[in-house]
Coordinates of N, CA and C in Angstrom, one line a residue:
M29 N 0.8 -1.2 0.0 CA 0.0 0.0 0.0 C 0.9 1.2 0.0
K30 N 0.6 2.2 -0.9 CA 1.3 3.4 -1.0 C 1.0 4.3 0.2
P31 N 2.0 4.8 1.0 CA 1.8 5.6 2.1 C 1.3 7.0 1.7
V32 N 0.6 7.7 2.5 CA 0.2 9.1 2.3 C 1.2 10.0 3.1
I33 N 1.8 10.9 2.3 CA 2.7 11.8 3.0 C 2.1 13.2 2.8
V34 N 2.1 14.0 3.9 CA 1.5 15.4 3.8 C 2.7 16.3 4.0
L35 N 2.9 17.2 3.0 CA 4.1 18.1 3.1 C 3.6 19.5 3.3
N36 N 4.4 20.3 4.0 CA 4.0 21.7 4.1 C 4.2 22.4 2.7
P37 N 3.5 23.5 2.5 CA 3.6 24.1 1.1 C 4.9 24.4 0.6
S38 N 5.9 24.9 1.4 CA 7.2 25.2 0.8 C 8.0 23.9 0.5
T39 N 7.8 22.9 1.3 CA 8.5 21.6 0.9 C 7.9 21.0 -0.3
A40 N 6.6 21.1 -0.5 CA 5.9 20.5 -1.7 C 6.4 21.3 -2.9
V41 N 6.6 22.6 -2.9 CA 7.1 23.3 -4.0 C 8.5 22.9 -4.3
A42 N 9.3 22.7 -3.3 CA 10.7 22.3 -3.5 C 10.8 20.9 -4.2
L43 N 9.9 20.0 -3.7 CA 9.9 18.7 -4.2 C 9.5 18.7 -5.6
R44 N 8.5 19.4 -6.0 CA 8.0 19.5 -7.4 C 9.1 20.1 -8.3
A45 N 9.9 21.0 -7.8 CA 11.0 21.6 -8.6 C 12.1 20.6 -8.8
V46 N 12.4 19.9 -7.8 CA 13.5 18.9 -7.9 C 13.1 17.8 -8.9
E47 N 11.8 17.3 -8.7 CA 11.3 16.3 -9.6 C 11.2 16.8 -11.1
A48 N 10.8 18.0 -11.3 CA 10.7 18.6 -12.6 C 12.0 18.7 -13.3
A49 N 13.1 18.7 -12.5 CA 14.5 18.8 -13.1 C 15.0 17.4 -13.4
G50 N 14.2 16.4 -13.3 CA 14.6 15.0 -13.7 C 15.3 14.3 -12.6
I51 N 15.2 14.8 -11.4 CA 15.9 14.1 -10.2 C 14.8 13.3 -9.5
A52 N 15.1 12.0 -9.3 CA 14.1 11.2 -8.6 C 14.4 11.4 -7.1
V53 N 13.3 11.4 -6.3 CA 13.4 11.5 -4.9 C 12.8 10.3 -4.3
Y54 N 13.4 9.7 -3.2 CA 12.9 8.5 -2.6 C 13.2 8.6 -1.1
Q55 N 12.4 7.9 -0.3 CA 12.6 7.7 1.1 C 12.3 6.3 1.5
Y56 N 13.2 5.7 2.2 CA 13.0 4.3 2.6 C 13.5 4.2 4.1
G57 N 12.9 3.2 4.8 CA 13.3 2.9 6.1 C 13.8 1.5 6.2
F58 N 14.6 1.2 7.2 CA 15.0 -0.2 7.4 C 14.8 -0.6 8.9
R59 N 14.2 0.2 9.7 CA 13.9 -0.1 11.1 C 12.4 0.1 11.3
P60 N 11.6 -0.8 11.8 CA 12.0 -2.2 12.2 C 12.3 -3.1 11.0
S61 N 11.8 -2.8 9.8 CA 12.0 -3.7 8.6 C 12.1 -2.8 7.4
M62 N 12.6 -3.3 6.3 CA 12.7 -2.5 5.1 C 11.4 -2.2 4.5
R63 N 11.2 -0.9 4.2 CA 10.0 -0.4 3.6 C 10.3 0.8 2.7
V64 N 9.5 1.1 1.8 CA 9.6 2.3 0.9 C 8.5 3.3 1.4
D65 N 8.9 4.5 1.8 CA 8.0 5.5 2.3 C 7.5 6.4 1.2
Y66 N 8.4 6.7 0.2 CA 8.1 7.6 -0.9 C 9.0 7.3 -2.0
V67 N 8.5 7.4 -3.3 CA 9.3 7.4 -4.5 C 8.6 8.4 -5.4
S68 N 9.4 9.2 -6.2 CA 8.8 10.1 -7.1 C 8.0 9.3 -8.2
P69 N 6.9 9.9 -8.6 CA 6.1 9.3 -9.6 C 6.9 9.0 -10.9
G70 N 7.8 9.8 -11.2 CA 8.6 9.6 -12.4 C 9.9 8.8 -12.2
I71 N 10.0 8.1 -11.1 CA 11.3 7.4 -10.8 C 11.7 6.4 -11.9
E72 N 10.7 5.9 -12.6 CA 11.0 4.9 -13.7 C 11.8 5.5 -14.8
S73 N 11.7 6.8 -15.1 CA 12.5 7.4 -16.1 C 14.0 7.6 -15.7
V74 N 14.2 7.5 -14.4 CA 15.6 7.7 -13.9 C 16.2 6.3 -13.6
L75 N 15.4 5.4 -12.9 CA 16.0 4.1 -12.5 C 15.6 2.9 -13.3
G76 N 14.5 3.1 -14.1 CA 14.0 2.0 -14.9 C 13.1 1.0 -14.1
V77 N 12.7 1.4 -12.9 CA 11.9 0.6 -12.0 C 10.7 1.5 -11.7
S78 N 9.5 0.9 -11.8 CA 8.3 1.7 -11.5 C 8.1 2.0 -10.0
A79 N 7.4 3.1 -9.7 CA 7.1 3.4 -8.3 C 6.3 2.3 -7.7
E80 N 5.3 1.7 -8.5 CA 4.5 0.7 -7.9 C 5.3 -0.5 -7.5
R81 N 6.3 -0.9 -8.3 CA 7.2 -2.0 -8.0 C 8.0 -1.8 -6.7
F82 N 8.5 -0.5 -6.5 CA 9.2 -0.2 -5.3 C 8.2 -0.4 -4.0
Y83 N 7.0 0.2 -4.1 CA 6.1 0.0 -3.0 C 5.7 -1.4 -2.7
A84 N 5.6 -2.2 -3.8 CA 5.2 -3.6 -3.6 C 6.3 -4.5 -3.0
D85 N 7.5 -4.1 -3.4 CA 8.7 -4.9 -3.0 C 9.9 -4.0 -2.8
P86 N 10.2 -3.7 -1.6 CA 11.3 -2.8 -1.3 C 12.7 -3.3 -1.9
Y87 N 12.8 -4.6 -2.1 CA 14.0 -5.1 -2.6 C 14.0 -5.2 -4.1
A88 N 13.0 -4.7 -4.8 CA 12.9 -4.8 -6.2 C 14.0 -4.1 -6.9
A89 N 14.5 -3.0 -6.3 CA 15.5 -2.2 -7.0 C 16.8 -3.1 -7.2
C90 N 17.1 -3.9 -6.2 CA 18.4 -4.7 -6.3 C 18.5 -5.5 -7.6
A91 N 17.4 -6.0 -8.1 CA 17.4 -6.8 -9.3 C 17.7 -6.0 -10.5
A92 N 17.5 -4.6 -10.5 CA 17.7 -3.8 -11.6 C 19.2 -3.2 -11.6
V93 N 19.9 -3.3 -10.5 CA 21.2 -2.8 -10.4 C 22.2 -3.8 -11.1
H94 N 23.1 -3.4 -11.8 CA 24.1 -4.2 -12.5 C 24.8 -5.1 -11.5
H95 N 25.0 -6.4 -11.8 CA 25.5 -7.4 -10.8 C 26.8 -7.0 -10.3
D96 N 27.6 -6.3 -11.0 CA 28.9 -5.8 -10.5 C 28.8 -4.7 -9.5
D97 N 27.7 -4.0 -9.5 CA 27.4 -2.8 -8.6 C 26.5 -3.2 -7.4
R98 N 25.9 -4.4 -7.5 CA 24.9 -4.8 -6.5 C 25.4 -4.8 -5.1
A99 N 26.6 -5.3 -4.8 CA 27.1 -5.4 -3.4 C 27.2 -4.0 -2.8
G100 N 27.7 -3.0 -3.6 CA 27.9 -1.7 -3.1 C 26.6 -1.0 -2.9
F101 N 25.6 -1.3 -3.8 CA 24.3 -0.7 -3.6 C 23.6 -1.2 -2.4
E102 N 23.7 -2.5 -2.2 CA 23.0 -3.1 -1.0 C 23.7 -2.6 0.3
A103 N 25.0 -2.4 0.2 CA 25.7 -1.9 1.4 C 25.2 -0.5 1.7
M104 N 25.0 0.3 0.7 CA 24.6 1.7 0.9 C 23.2 1.7 1.5
L105 N 22.3 0.8 1.1 CA 20.9 0.7 1.6 C 20.9 0.4 3.1
G106 N 21.8 -0.5 3.5 CA 21.7 -0.9 4.9 C 22.7 -0.2 5.8
D107 N 23.4 0.8 5.3 CA 24.4 1.5 6.1 C 23.7 2.5 7.1
D108 N 23.9 2.3 8.4 CA 23.2 3.2 9.3 C 24.0 4.3 9.9
R109 N 25.1 4.7 9.2 CA 25.9 5.8 9.7 C 25.1 7.1 9.6
A110 N 25.3 8.0 10.4 CA 24.5 9.2 10.5 C 25.2 10.3 9.6
D111 N 25.5 10.0 8.4 CA 26.1 11.0 7.5 C 25.6 10.8 6.1
A112 N 25.8 11.8 5.3 CA 25.3 11.7 3.9 C 26.2 10.6 3.1
Q113 N 25.5 10.0 2.2 CA 26.2 8.9 1.4 C 26.0 9.2 0.0
Q114 N 27.0 8.9 -0.8 CA 26.9 9.0 -2.3 C 27.4 7.7 -2.9
G115 N 26.8 7.4 -4.0 CA 27.1 6.2 -4.8 C 26.7 6.3 -6.2
T116 N 27.5 5.7 -7.1 CA 27.2 5.7 -8.5 C 27.0 4.2 -8.9
F117 N 25.8 3.9 -9.5 CA 25.5 2.5 -9.8 C 24.9 2.5 -11.2
R118 N 25.1 1.3 -11.9 CA 24.5 1.1 -13.2 C 23.1 0.4 -13.0
W119 N 22.1 1.0 -13.6 CA 20.7 0.5 -13.5 C 20.3 0.0 -14.9
R120 N 19.5 -1.1 -14.9 CA 19.0 -1.7 -16.1 C 17.7 -1.0 -16.5
D121 N 17.7 -0.5 -17.7 CA 16.5 0.2 -18.3 C 15.5 -0.9 -18.7
G122 N 14.3 -0.5 -19.0 CA 13.3 -1.4 -19.4 C 13.7 -2.1 -20.7
D123 N 14.5 -1.5 -21.5 CA 15.0 -2.1 -22.8 C 16.2 -2.9 -22.6
G124 N 16.7 -3.1 -21.4 CA 17.8 -4.0 -21.1 C 19.2 -3.3 -21.1
R125 N 19.3 -2.0 -21.5 CA 20.5 -1.3 -21.5 C 20.8 -0.8 -20.1
F126 N 22.0 -0.5 -19.8 CA 22.3 0.1 -18.5 C 22.6 1.6 -18.5
A127 N 22.1 2.3 -17.5 CA 22.3 3.7 -17.4 C 23.0 4.0 -16.1
T128 N 24.0 4.9 -16.0 CA 24.7 5.3 -14.8 C 23.9 6.3 -14.1
V129 N 23.6 5.9 -12.8 CA 22.8 6.8 -11.9 C 23.6 7.1 -10.7
E130 N 23.6 8.4 -10.3 CA 24.2 8.9 -9.1 C 23.2 9.1 -8.0
H131 N 23.6 8.7 -6.8 CA 22.7 8.8 -5.7 C 23.3 9.6 -4.6
L132 N 22.5 10.4 -3.9 CA 22.9 11.1 -2.7 C 21.8 10.8 -1.7
Q133 N 22.2 10.3 -0.5 CA 21.3 10.0 0.6 C 21.6 10.7 1.8
L134 N 20.5 11.2 2.5 CA 20.7 11.8 3.8 C 19.9 11.0 4.8
P135 N 20.4 10.9 6.0 CA 19.8 10.0 7.0 C 18.5 10.6 7.6
V136 N 17.6 9.7 8.0 CA 16.3 10.0 8.7 C 16.5 9.4 10.0
F137 N 16.1 10.1 11.1 CA 16.3 9.6 12.5 C 14.9 9.2 13.1
D138 N 14.9 8.2 13.9 CA 13.7 7.9 14.7 C 13.7 8.7 15.9
D139 N 12.6 8.5 16.8 CA 12.4 9.3 18.0 C 13.6 9.1 19.0
A140 N 14.2 7.9 18.9 CA 15.3 7.7 19.9 C 16.7 8.2 19.4
G141 N 16.7 8.8 18.2 CA 17.9 9.4 17.6 C 18.7 8.5 16.8
F142 N 18.2 7.3 16.4 CA 19.0 6.4 15.6 C 18.6 6.5 14.2
V143 N 19.5 6.3 13.3 CA 19.2 6.3 11.8 C 18.2 5.2 11.5
S144 N 17.1 5.5 10.9 CA 16.1 4.5 10.6 C 15.8 4.4 9.1
G145 N 16.5 5.2 8.4 CA 16.3 5.2 6.9 C 17.0 6.4 6.3
F146 N 16.7 6.6 5.0 CA 17.3 7.7 4.3 C 16.3 8.3 3.3
V147 N 16.5 9.6 3.0 CA 15.9 10.3 1.9 C 17.0 10.4 0.9
G148 N 16.6 10.1 -0.3 CA 17.7 10.1 -1.4 C 17.2 10.8 -2.6
L149 N 18.2 11.2 -3.4 CA 18.1 11.8 -4.7 C 18.8 10.9 -5.7
A150 N 18.3 10.7 -6.8 CA 18.9 9.9 -7.9 C 18.8 10.7 -9.2
L151 N 19.9 10.7 -9.9 CA 20.0 11.5 -11.2 C 20.9 10.7 -12.1
R152 N 20.3 10.5 -13.4 CA 21.1 9.9 -14.4 C 22.3 10.7 -14.7
A153 N 23.5 10.1 -14.8 CA 24.7 10.9 -15.1 C 24.6 11.2 -16.6
P154 N 24.7 12.5 -16.9 CA 24.6 12.9 -18.3 C 25.7 12.5 -19.2
D155 N 26.8 12.2 -18.7 CA 28.0 11.8 -19.5 C 28.6 10.5 -19.0
P156 N 28.3 9.3 -19.7 CA 28.8 8.1 -19.2 C 30.4 7.9 -19.3
R157 N 31.1 8.9 -19.9 CA 32.5 8.8 -19.9 C 33.2 9.5 -18.7
R158 N 32.4 9.9 -17.8 CA 32.9 10.6 -16.6 C 33.9 9.7 -15.8
R159 N 34.8 10.2 -15.2 CA 35.8 9.5 -14.4 C 35.3 9.4 -13.0
A160 N 35.7 8.3 -12.2 CA 35.3 8.1 -10.9 C 35.7 9.3 -10.0
E161 N 36.8 9.9 -10.3 CA 37.3 11.0 -9.4 C 36.6 12.4 -9.7
D162 N 35.8 12.4 -10.8 CA 35.0 13.7 -11.0 C 34.0 13.8 -9.9
E163 N 33.7 15.1 -9.6 CA 32.6 15.4 -8.7 C 31.3 14.9 -9.3
P164 N 30.5 14.1 -8.5 CA 29.2 13.6 -9.1 C 28.3 14.8 -9.5
W165 N 27.6 14.6 -10.5 CA 26.7 15.7 -11.0 C 25.7 16.0 -9.9
I166 N 25.2 15.1 -9.2 CA 24.2 15.3 -8.1 C 24.8 16.2 -7.0
G167 N 26.1 16.0 -6.7 CA 26.8 16.9 -5.8 C 26.9 18.3 -6.3
Q168 N 27.1 18.5 -7.6 CA 27.2 19.8 -8.1 C 25.8 20.5 -8.0
I169 N 24.7 19.7 -8.3 CA 23.4 20.3 -8.2 C 23.0 20.7 -6.8
V170 N 23.3 19.8 -5.9 CA 23.0 20.1 -4.5 C 23.8 21.4 -4.0
R171 N 25.0 21.4 -4.4 CA 25.9 22.6 -4.0 C 25.3 23.9 -4.6
H172 N 24.9 23.8 -5.8 CA 24.3 25.0 -6.5 C 23.0 25.4 -5.8
V173 N 22.1 24.5 -5.6 CA 20.8 24.8 -4.9 C 21.0 25.4 -3.5
C174 N 22.0 24.8 -2.8 CA 22.3 25.3 -1.4 C 22.8 26.7 -1.5
A175 N 23.7 27.0 -2.4 CA 24.3 28.3 -2.6 C 23.2 29.3 -2.9
A176 N 22.4 28.9 -3.8 CA 21.3 29.8 -4.2 C 20.4 30.1 -3.1
R177 N 20.1 29.1 -2.3 CA 19.2 29.3 -1.1 C 19.8 30.2 -0.1
I178 N 21.1 30.0 0.2 CA 21.8 30.9 1.2 C 21.8 32.3 0.7
E179 N 22.1 32.5 -0.6 CA 22.1 33.9 -1.2 C 20.7 34.5 -1.1
E180 N 19.7 33.7 -1.3 CA 18.3 34.2 -1.2 C 17.9 34.6 0.2
I181 N 18.4 33.9 1.2 CA 18.1 34.2 2.6 C 18.9 35.4 3.0
G182 N 20.1 35.6 2.4 CA 20.8 36.8 2.7 C 22.0 36.5 3.6

């Protein structure tokens, strides 16, 4: 069952802007058990897996990740460190080809202060020839958005 999430108006506007830019947003929890709390309606265009599939089976994503990247992806999903995490993984499209997708995850805390899941952003890398040491595109976008917001606040 798809959960109902109520956002305050400013958060809803920000979420729509991020999703309109082609960035998929997701939230999942792993305490007490793995569950998907939210995925962008357009997540399939980024990851190749439908939102309905994520809600029905939180582990569905693992099957679409390239087998060479799967261990790293699964490690990132279950990592309960209280810091931001980044990863780049190849995802299988509906047509069987692989696309490089960058992820940035921020921790979500439960009432006791423990990491209980993550809110994440996923973005297809626009240039598959990028080198591992290059700054991830998603990092550049987040840095740009944060700088613009700080400038706006004054």
